[in-house]
PDB file of C-alpha atoms and ligand atoms in Angstrom:
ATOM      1  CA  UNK G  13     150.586  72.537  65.367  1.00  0.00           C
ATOM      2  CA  UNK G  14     152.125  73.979  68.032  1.00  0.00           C
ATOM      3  CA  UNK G  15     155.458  73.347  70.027  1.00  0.00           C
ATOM      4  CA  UNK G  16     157.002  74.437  73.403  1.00  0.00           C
ATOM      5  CA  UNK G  17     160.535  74.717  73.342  1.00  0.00           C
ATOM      6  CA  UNK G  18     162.300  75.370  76.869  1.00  0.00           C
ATOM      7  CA  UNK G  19     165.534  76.131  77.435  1.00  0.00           C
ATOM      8  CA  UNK G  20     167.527  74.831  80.560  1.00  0.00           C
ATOM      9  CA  UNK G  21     170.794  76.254  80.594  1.00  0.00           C
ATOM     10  CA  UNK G  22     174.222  75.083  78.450  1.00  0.00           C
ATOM     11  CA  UNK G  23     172.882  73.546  75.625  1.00  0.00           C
ATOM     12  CA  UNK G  24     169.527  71.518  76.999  1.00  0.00           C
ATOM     13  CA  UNK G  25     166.659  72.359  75.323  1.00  0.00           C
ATOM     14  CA  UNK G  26     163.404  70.574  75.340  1.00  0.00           C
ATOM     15  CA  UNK G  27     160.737  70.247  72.858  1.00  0.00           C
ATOM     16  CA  UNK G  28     157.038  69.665  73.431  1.00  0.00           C
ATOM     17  CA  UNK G  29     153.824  69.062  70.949  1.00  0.00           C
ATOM     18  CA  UNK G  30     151.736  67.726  73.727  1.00  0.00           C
ATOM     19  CA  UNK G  31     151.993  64.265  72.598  1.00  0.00           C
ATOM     20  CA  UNK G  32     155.862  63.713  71.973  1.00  0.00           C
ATOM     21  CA  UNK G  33     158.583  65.771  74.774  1.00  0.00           C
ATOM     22  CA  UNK G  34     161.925  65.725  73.249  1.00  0.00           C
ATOM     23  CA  UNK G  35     164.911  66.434  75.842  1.00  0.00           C
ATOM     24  CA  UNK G  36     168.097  67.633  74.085  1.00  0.00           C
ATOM     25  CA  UNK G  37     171.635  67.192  76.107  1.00  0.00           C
ATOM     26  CA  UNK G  38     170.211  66.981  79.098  1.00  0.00           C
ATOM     27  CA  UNK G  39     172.250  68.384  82.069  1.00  0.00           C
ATOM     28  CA  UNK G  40     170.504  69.585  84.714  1.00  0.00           C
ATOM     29  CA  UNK G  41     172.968  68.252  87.674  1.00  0.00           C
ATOM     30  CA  UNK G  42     176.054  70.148  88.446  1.00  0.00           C
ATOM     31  CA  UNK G  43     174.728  73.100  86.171  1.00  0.00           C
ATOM     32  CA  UNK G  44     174.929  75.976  88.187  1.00  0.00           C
ATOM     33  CA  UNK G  45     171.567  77.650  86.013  1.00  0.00           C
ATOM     34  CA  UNK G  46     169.689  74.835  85.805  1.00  0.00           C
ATOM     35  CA  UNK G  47     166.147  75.727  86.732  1.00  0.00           C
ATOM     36  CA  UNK G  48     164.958  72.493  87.969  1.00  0.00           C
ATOM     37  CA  UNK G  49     166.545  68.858  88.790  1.00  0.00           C
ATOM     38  CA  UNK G  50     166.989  65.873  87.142  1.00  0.00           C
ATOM     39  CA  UNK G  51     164.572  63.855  89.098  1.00  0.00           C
ATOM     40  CA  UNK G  52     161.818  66.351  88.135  1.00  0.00           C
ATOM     41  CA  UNK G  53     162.254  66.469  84.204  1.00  0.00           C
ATOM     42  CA  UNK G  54     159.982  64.009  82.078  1.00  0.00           C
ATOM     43  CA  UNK G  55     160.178  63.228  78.752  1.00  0.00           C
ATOM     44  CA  UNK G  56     159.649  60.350  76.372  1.00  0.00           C
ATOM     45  CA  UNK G  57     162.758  60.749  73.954  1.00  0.00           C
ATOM     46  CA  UNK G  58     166.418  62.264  74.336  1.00  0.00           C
ATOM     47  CA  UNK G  59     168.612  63.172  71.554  1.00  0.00           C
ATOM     48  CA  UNK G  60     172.694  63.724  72.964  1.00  0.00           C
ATOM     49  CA  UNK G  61     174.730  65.342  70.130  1.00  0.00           C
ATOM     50  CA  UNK G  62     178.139  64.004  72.360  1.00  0.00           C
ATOM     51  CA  UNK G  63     179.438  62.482  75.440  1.00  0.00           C
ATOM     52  CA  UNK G  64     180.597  65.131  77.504  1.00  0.00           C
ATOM     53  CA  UNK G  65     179.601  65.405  80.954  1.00  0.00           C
ATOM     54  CA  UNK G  66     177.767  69.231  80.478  1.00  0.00           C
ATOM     55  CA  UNK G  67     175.654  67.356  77.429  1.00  0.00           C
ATOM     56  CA  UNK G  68     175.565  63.574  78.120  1.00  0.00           C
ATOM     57  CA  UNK G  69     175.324  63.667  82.199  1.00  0.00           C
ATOM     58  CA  UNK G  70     172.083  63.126  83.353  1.00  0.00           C
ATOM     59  CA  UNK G  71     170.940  61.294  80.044  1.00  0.00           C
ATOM     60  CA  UNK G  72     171.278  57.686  82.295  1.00  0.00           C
ATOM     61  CA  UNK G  73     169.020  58.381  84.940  1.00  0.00           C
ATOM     62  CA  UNK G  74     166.487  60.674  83.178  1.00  0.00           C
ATOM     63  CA  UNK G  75     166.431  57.874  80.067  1.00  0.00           C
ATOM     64  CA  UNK G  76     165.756  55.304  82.890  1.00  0.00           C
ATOM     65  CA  UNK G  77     163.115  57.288  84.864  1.00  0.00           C
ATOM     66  CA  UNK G  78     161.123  58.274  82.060  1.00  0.00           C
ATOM     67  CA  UNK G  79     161.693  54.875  79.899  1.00  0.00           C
ATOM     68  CA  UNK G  80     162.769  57.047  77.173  1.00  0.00           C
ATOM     69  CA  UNK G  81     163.982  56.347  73.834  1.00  0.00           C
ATOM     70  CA  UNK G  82     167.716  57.529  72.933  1.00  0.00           C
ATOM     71  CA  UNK G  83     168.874  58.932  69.987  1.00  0.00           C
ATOM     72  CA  UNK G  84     173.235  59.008  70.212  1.00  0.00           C
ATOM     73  CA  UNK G  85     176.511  58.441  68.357  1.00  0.00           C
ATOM     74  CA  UNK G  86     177.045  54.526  68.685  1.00  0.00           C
ATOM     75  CA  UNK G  87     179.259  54.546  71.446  1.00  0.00           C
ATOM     76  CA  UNK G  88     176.865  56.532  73.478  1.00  0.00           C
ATOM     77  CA  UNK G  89     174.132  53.822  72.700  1.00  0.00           C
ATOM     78  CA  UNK G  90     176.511  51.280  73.583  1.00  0.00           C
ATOM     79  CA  UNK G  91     177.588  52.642  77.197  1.00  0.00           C
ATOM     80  CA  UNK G  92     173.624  53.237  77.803  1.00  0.00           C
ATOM     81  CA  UNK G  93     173.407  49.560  77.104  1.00  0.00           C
ATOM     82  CA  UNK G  94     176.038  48.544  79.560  1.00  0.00           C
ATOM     83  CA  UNK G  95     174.145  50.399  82.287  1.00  0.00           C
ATOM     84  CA  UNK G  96     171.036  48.891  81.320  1.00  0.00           C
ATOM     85  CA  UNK G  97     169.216  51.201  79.191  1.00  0.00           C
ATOM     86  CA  UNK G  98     168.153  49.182  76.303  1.00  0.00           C
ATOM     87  CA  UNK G  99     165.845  51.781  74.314  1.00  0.00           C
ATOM     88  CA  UNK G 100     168.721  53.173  72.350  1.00  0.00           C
ATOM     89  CA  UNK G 101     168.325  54.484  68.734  1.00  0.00           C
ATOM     90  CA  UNK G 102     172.420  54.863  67.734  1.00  0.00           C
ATOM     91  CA  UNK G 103     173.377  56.348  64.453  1.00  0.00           C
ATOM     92  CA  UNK G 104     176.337  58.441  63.212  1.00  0.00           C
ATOM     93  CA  UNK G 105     176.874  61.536  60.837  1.00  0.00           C
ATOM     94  CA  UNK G 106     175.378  61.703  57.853  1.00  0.00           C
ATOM     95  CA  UNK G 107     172.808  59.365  59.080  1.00  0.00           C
ATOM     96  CA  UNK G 108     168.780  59.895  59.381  1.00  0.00           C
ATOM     97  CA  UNK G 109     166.288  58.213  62.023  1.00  0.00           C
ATOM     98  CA  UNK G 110     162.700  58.308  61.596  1.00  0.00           C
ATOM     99  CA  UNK G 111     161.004  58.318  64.552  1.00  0.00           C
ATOM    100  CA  UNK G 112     157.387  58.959  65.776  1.00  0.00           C
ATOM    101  CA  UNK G 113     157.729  62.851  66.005  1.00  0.00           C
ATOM    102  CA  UNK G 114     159.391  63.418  62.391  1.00  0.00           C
ATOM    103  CA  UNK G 115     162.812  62.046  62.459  1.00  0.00           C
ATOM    104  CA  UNK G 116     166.378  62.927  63.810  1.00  0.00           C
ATOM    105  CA  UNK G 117     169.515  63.515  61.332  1.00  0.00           C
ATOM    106  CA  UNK G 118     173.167  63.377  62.829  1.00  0.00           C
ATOM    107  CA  UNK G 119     175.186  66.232  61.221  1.00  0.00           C
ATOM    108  CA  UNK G 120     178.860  66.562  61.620  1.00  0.00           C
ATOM    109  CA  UNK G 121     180.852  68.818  63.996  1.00  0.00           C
ATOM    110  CA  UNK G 122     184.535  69.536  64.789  1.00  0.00           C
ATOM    111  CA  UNK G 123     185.028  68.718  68.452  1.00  0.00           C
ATOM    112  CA  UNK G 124     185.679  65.678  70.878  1.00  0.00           C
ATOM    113  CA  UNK G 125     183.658  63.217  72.949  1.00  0.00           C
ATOM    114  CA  UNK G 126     184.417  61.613  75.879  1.00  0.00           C
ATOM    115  CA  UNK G 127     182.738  60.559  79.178  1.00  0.00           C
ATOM    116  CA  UNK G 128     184.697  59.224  82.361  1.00  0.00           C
ATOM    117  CA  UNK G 129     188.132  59.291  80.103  1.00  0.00           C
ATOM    118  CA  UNK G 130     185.622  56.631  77.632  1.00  0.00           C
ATOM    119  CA  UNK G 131     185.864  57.209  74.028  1.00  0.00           C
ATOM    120  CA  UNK G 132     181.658  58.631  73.028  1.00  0.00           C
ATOM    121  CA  UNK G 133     182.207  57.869  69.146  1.00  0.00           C
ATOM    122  CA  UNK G 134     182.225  60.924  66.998  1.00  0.00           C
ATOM    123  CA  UNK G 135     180.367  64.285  68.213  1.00  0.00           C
ATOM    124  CA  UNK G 136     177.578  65.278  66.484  1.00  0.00           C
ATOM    125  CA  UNK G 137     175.151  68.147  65.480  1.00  0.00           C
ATOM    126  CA  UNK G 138     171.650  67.378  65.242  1.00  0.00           C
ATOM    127  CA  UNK G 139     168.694  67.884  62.665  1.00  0.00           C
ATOM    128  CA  UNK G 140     165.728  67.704  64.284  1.00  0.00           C
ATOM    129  CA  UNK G 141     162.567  67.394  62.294  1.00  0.00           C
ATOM    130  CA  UNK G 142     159.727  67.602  64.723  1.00  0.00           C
ATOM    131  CA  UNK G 143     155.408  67.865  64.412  1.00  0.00           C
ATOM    132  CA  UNK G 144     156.305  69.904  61.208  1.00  0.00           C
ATOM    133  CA  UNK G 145     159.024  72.162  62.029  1.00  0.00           C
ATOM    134  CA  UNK G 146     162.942  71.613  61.386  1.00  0.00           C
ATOM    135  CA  UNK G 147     165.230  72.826  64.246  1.00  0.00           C
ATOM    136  CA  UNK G 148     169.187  72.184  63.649  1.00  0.00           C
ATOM    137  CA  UNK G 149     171.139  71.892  67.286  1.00  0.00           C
ATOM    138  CA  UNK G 150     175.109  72.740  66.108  1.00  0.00           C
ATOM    139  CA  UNK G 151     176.207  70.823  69.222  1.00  0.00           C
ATOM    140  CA  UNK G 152     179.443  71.732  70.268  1.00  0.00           C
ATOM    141  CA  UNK G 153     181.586  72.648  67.357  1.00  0.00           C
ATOM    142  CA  UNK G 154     183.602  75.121  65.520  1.00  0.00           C
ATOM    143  CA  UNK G 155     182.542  76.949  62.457  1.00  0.00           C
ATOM    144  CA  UNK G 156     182.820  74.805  59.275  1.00  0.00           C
ATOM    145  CA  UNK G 157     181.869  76.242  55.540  1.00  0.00           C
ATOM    146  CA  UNK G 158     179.469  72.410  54.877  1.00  0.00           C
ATOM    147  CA  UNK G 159     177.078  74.550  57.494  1.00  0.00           C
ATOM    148  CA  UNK G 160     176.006  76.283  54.273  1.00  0.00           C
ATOM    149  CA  UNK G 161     175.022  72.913  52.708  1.00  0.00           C
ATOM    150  CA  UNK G 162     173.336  71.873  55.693  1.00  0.00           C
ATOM    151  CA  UNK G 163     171.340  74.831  55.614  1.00  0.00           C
ATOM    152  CA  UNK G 164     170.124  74.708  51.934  1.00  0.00           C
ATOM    153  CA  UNK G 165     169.607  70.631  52.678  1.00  0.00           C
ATOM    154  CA  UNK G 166     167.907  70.640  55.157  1.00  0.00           C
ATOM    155  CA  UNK G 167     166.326  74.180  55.532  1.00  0.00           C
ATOM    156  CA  UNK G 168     165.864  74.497  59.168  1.00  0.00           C
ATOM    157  CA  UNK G 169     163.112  77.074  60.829  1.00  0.00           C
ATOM    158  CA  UNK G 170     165.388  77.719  63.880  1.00  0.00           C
ATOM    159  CA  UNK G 171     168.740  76.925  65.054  1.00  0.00           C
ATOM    160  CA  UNK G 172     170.579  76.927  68.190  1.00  0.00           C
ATOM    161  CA  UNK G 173     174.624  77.694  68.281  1.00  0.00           C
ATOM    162  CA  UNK G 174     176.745  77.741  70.938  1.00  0.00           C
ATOM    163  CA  UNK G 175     178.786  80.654  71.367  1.00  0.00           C
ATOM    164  CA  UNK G 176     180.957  80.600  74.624  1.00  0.00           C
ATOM    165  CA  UNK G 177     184.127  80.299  73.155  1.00  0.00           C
ATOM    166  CA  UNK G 178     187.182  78.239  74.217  1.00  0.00           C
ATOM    167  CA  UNK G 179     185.428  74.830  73.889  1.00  0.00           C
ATOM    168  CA  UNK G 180     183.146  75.827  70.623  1.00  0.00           C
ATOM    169  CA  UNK G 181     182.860  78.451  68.512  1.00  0.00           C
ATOM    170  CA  UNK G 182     182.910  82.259  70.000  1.00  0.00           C
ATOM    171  CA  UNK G 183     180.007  85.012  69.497  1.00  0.00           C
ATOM    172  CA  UNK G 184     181.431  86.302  66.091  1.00  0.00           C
ATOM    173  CA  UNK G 185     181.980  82.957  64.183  1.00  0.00           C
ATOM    174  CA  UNK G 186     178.761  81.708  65.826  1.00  0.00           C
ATOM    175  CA  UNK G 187     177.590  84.757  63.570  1.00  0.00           C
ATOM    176  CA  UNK G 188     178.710  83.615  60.692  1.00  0.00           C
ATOM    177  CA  UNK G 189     177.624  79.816  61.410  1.00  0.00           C
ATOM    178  CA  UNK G 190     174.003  81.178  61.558  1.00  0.00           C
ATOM    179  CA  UNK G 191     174.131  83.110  58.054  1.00  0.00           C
ATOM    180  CA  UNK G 192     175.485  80.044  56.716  1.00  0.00           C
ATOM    181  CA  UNK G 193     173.031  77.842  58.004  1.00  0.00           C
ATOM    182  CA  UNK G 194     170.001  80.114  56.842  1.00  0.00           C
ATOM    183  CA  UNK G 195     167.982  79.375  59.388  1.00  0.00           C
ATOM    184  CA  UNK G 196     165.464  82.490  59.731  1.00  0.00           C
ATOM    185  CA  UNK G 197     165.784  82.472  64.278  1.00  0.00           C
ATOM    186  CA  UNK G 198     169.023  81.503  65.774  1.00  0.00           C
ATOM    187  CA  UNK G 199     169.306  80.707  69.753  1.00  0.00           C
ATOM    188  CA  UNK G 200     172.440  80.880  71.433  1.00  0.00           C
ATOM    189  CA  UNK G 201     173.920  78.728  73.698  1.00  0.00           C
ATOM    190  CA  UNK G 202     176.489  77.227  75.500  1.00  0.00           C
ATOM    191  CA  UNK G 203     177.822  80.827  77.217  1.00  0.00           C
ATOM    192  CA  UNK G 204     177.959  82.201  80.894  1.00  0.00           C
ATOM    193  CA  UNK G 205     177.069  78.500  82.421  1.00  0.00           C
ATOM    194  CA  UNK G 206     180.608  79.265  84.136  1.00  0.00           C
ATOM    195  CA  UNK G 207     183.170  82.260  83.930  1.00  0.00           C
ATOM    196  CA  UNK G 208     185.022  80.161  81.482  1.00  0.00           C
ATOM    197  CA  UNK G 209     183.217  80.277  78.734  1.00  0.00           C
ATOM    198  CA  UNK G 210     181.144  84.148  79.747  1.00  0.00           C
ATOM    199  CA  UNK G 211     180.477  86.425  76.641  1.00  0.00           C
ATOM    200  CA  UNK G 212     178.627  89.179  75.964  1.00  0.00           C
ATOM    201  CA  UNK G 213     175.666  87.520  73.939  1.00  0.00           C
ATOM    202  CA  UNK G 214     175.295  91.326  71.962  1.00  0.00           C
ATOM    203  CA  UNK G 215     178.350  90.280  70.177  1.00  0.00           C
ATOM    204  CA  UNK G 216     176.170  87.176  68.512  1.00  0.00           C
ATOM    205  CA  UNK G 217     174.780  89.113  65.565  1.00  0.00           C
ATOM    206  CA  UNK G 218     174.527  87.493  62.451  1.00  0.00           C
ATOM    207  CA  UNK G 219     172.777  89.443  59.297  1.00  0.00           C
ATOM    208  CA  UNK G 220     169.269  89.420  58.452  1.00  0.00           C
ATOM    209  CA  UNK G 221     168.659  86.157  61.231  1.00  0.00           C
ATOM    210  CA  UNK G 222     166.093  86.455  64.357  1.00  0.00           C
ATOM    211  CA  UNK G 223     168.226  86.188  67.442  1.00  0.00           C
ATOM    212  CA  UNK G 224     166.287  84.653  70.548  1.00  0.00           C
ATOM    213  CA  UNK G 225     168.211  85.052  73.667  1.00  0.00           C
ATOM    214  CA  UNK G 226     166.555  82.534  75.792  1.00  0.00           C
ATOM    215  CA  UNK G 227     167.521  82.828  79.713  1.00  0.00           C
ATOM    216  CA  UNK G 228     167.517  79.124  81.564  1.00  0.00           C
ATOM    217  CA  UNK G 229     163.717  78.316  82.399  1.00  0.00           C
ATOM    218  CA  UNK G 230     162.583  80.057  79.653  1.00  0.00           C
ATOM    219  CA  UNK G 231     159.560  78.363  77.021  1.00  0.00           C
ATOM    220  CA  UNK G 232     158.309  79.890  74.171  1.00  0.00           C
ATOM    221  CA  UNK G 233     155.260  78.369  71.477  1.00  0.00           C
ATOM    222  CA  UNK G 234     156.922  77.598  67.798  1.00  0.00           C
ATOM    223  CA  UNK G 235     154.183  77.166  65.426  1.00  0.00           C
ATOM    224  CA  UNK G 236     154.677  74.832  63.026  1.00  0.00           C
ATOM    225  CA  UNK G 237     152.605  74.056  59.631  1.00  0.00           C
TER     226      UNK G 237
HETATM  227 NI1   NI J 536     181.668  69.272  74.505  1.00  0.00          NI
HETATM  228 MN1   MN J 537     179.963  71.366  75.951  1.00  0.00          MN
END
């Protein structure tokens, strides 16, 4: 089978088997390389590994336009609920959702989550199994040695890292994140949405891993057994 994935900038990515369009941390709004607005994106499920505003922002209105299904940390689900949006799926780290395209797992990471100065529950990375292939989003996080026991769990085709520094991990330990986690192609992310968090994406270069430097807008086909 095959799958579109499409990069929007930061750490949105979407994923597409024709029948099922997956929207991760959408953010569209106030991102300065965002290819295309909010009102304009369709989907029919979003997964939000936290609650900040560059991950979690345009979730509400793009949830509600598209009647989409939400997969979040509790806290998330519960906010979405306050502002109406009942088709919520919460879970938490450690936890696995099955759902009609293969099934999402909440990994940990080492960050925060907040939205509006509310509490989001704990961040999150996310193990995406979806029409066949398995695709690990890191999230926003710093580099943490259970990524190796992630990777032998759940042996993921691709995975994307970010590597802006400052807020997450930086180019070299995003590096060392993707030889842990295994994963054969690694996408960065997460860098040179604003000056402060610019690197030189050369300087993400882990061993014997695929690197895939996807520019905002960008779709590629992932095939998929
Ligand atoms: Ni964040
Ligand atoms: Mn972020």
């Amino acid at each position: 089978m095959s799958i579109t994935l499409t990069f929007h900038g930061q750490s949105c990515f979407q994923l597409n088997d024709g029948t099922h369009n997956l929207l991760i941390d959408p953010f569209f709004t106030d991102n300065p390389v965002a290819k295309i607005e909010a009102k304009d994106v369709t989907c029919s499920h979003i997964a939000i590994t936290h609650g900040h505003f560059d991950h979690f922002a345009d979730c509400e209105s793009i949830a509600k336009a598209n009647d989409a299904t939400v997969f979040a940390a509790y806290e998330i689900c519960d906010y979405l609920h306050e502002q109406g949006h009942e088709k919520c799926e919460p879970g938490n780290p450690g936890g696995r959702i099955e759902t009609l395209f293969g099934g999402i797992s909440f990994t940990q990471a080492f960050h925060s989550s907040s939205f509006k100065g509310r509490y989001m529950g704990m961040p999150c990375g996310l193990m995406i199994e979806f029409a066949g292939a398995v695709l690990y989003h890191a999230g926003d996080t710093s580099l943490f040695s259970d990524m190796e026991l992630l990777g032998q769990i759940y042996t993921p085709d691709v995975a994307m890292f970010p590597i802006g520094d400052r807020f997450t991990m930086g180019p070299e330990m995003a590096a060392v994140a993707a030889e842990m986690i295994g994963a054969p192609t690694a996408i960065p992310m997460h860098y040179n949405t604003w000056p402060a968090i610019e690197v030189d994406v050369k300087q993400f270069a882990p061993k014997d891993i695929e690197v895939l430097v996807m520019e905002p807008g960008d779709a590629l086909e992932l095939s998929a057994e």
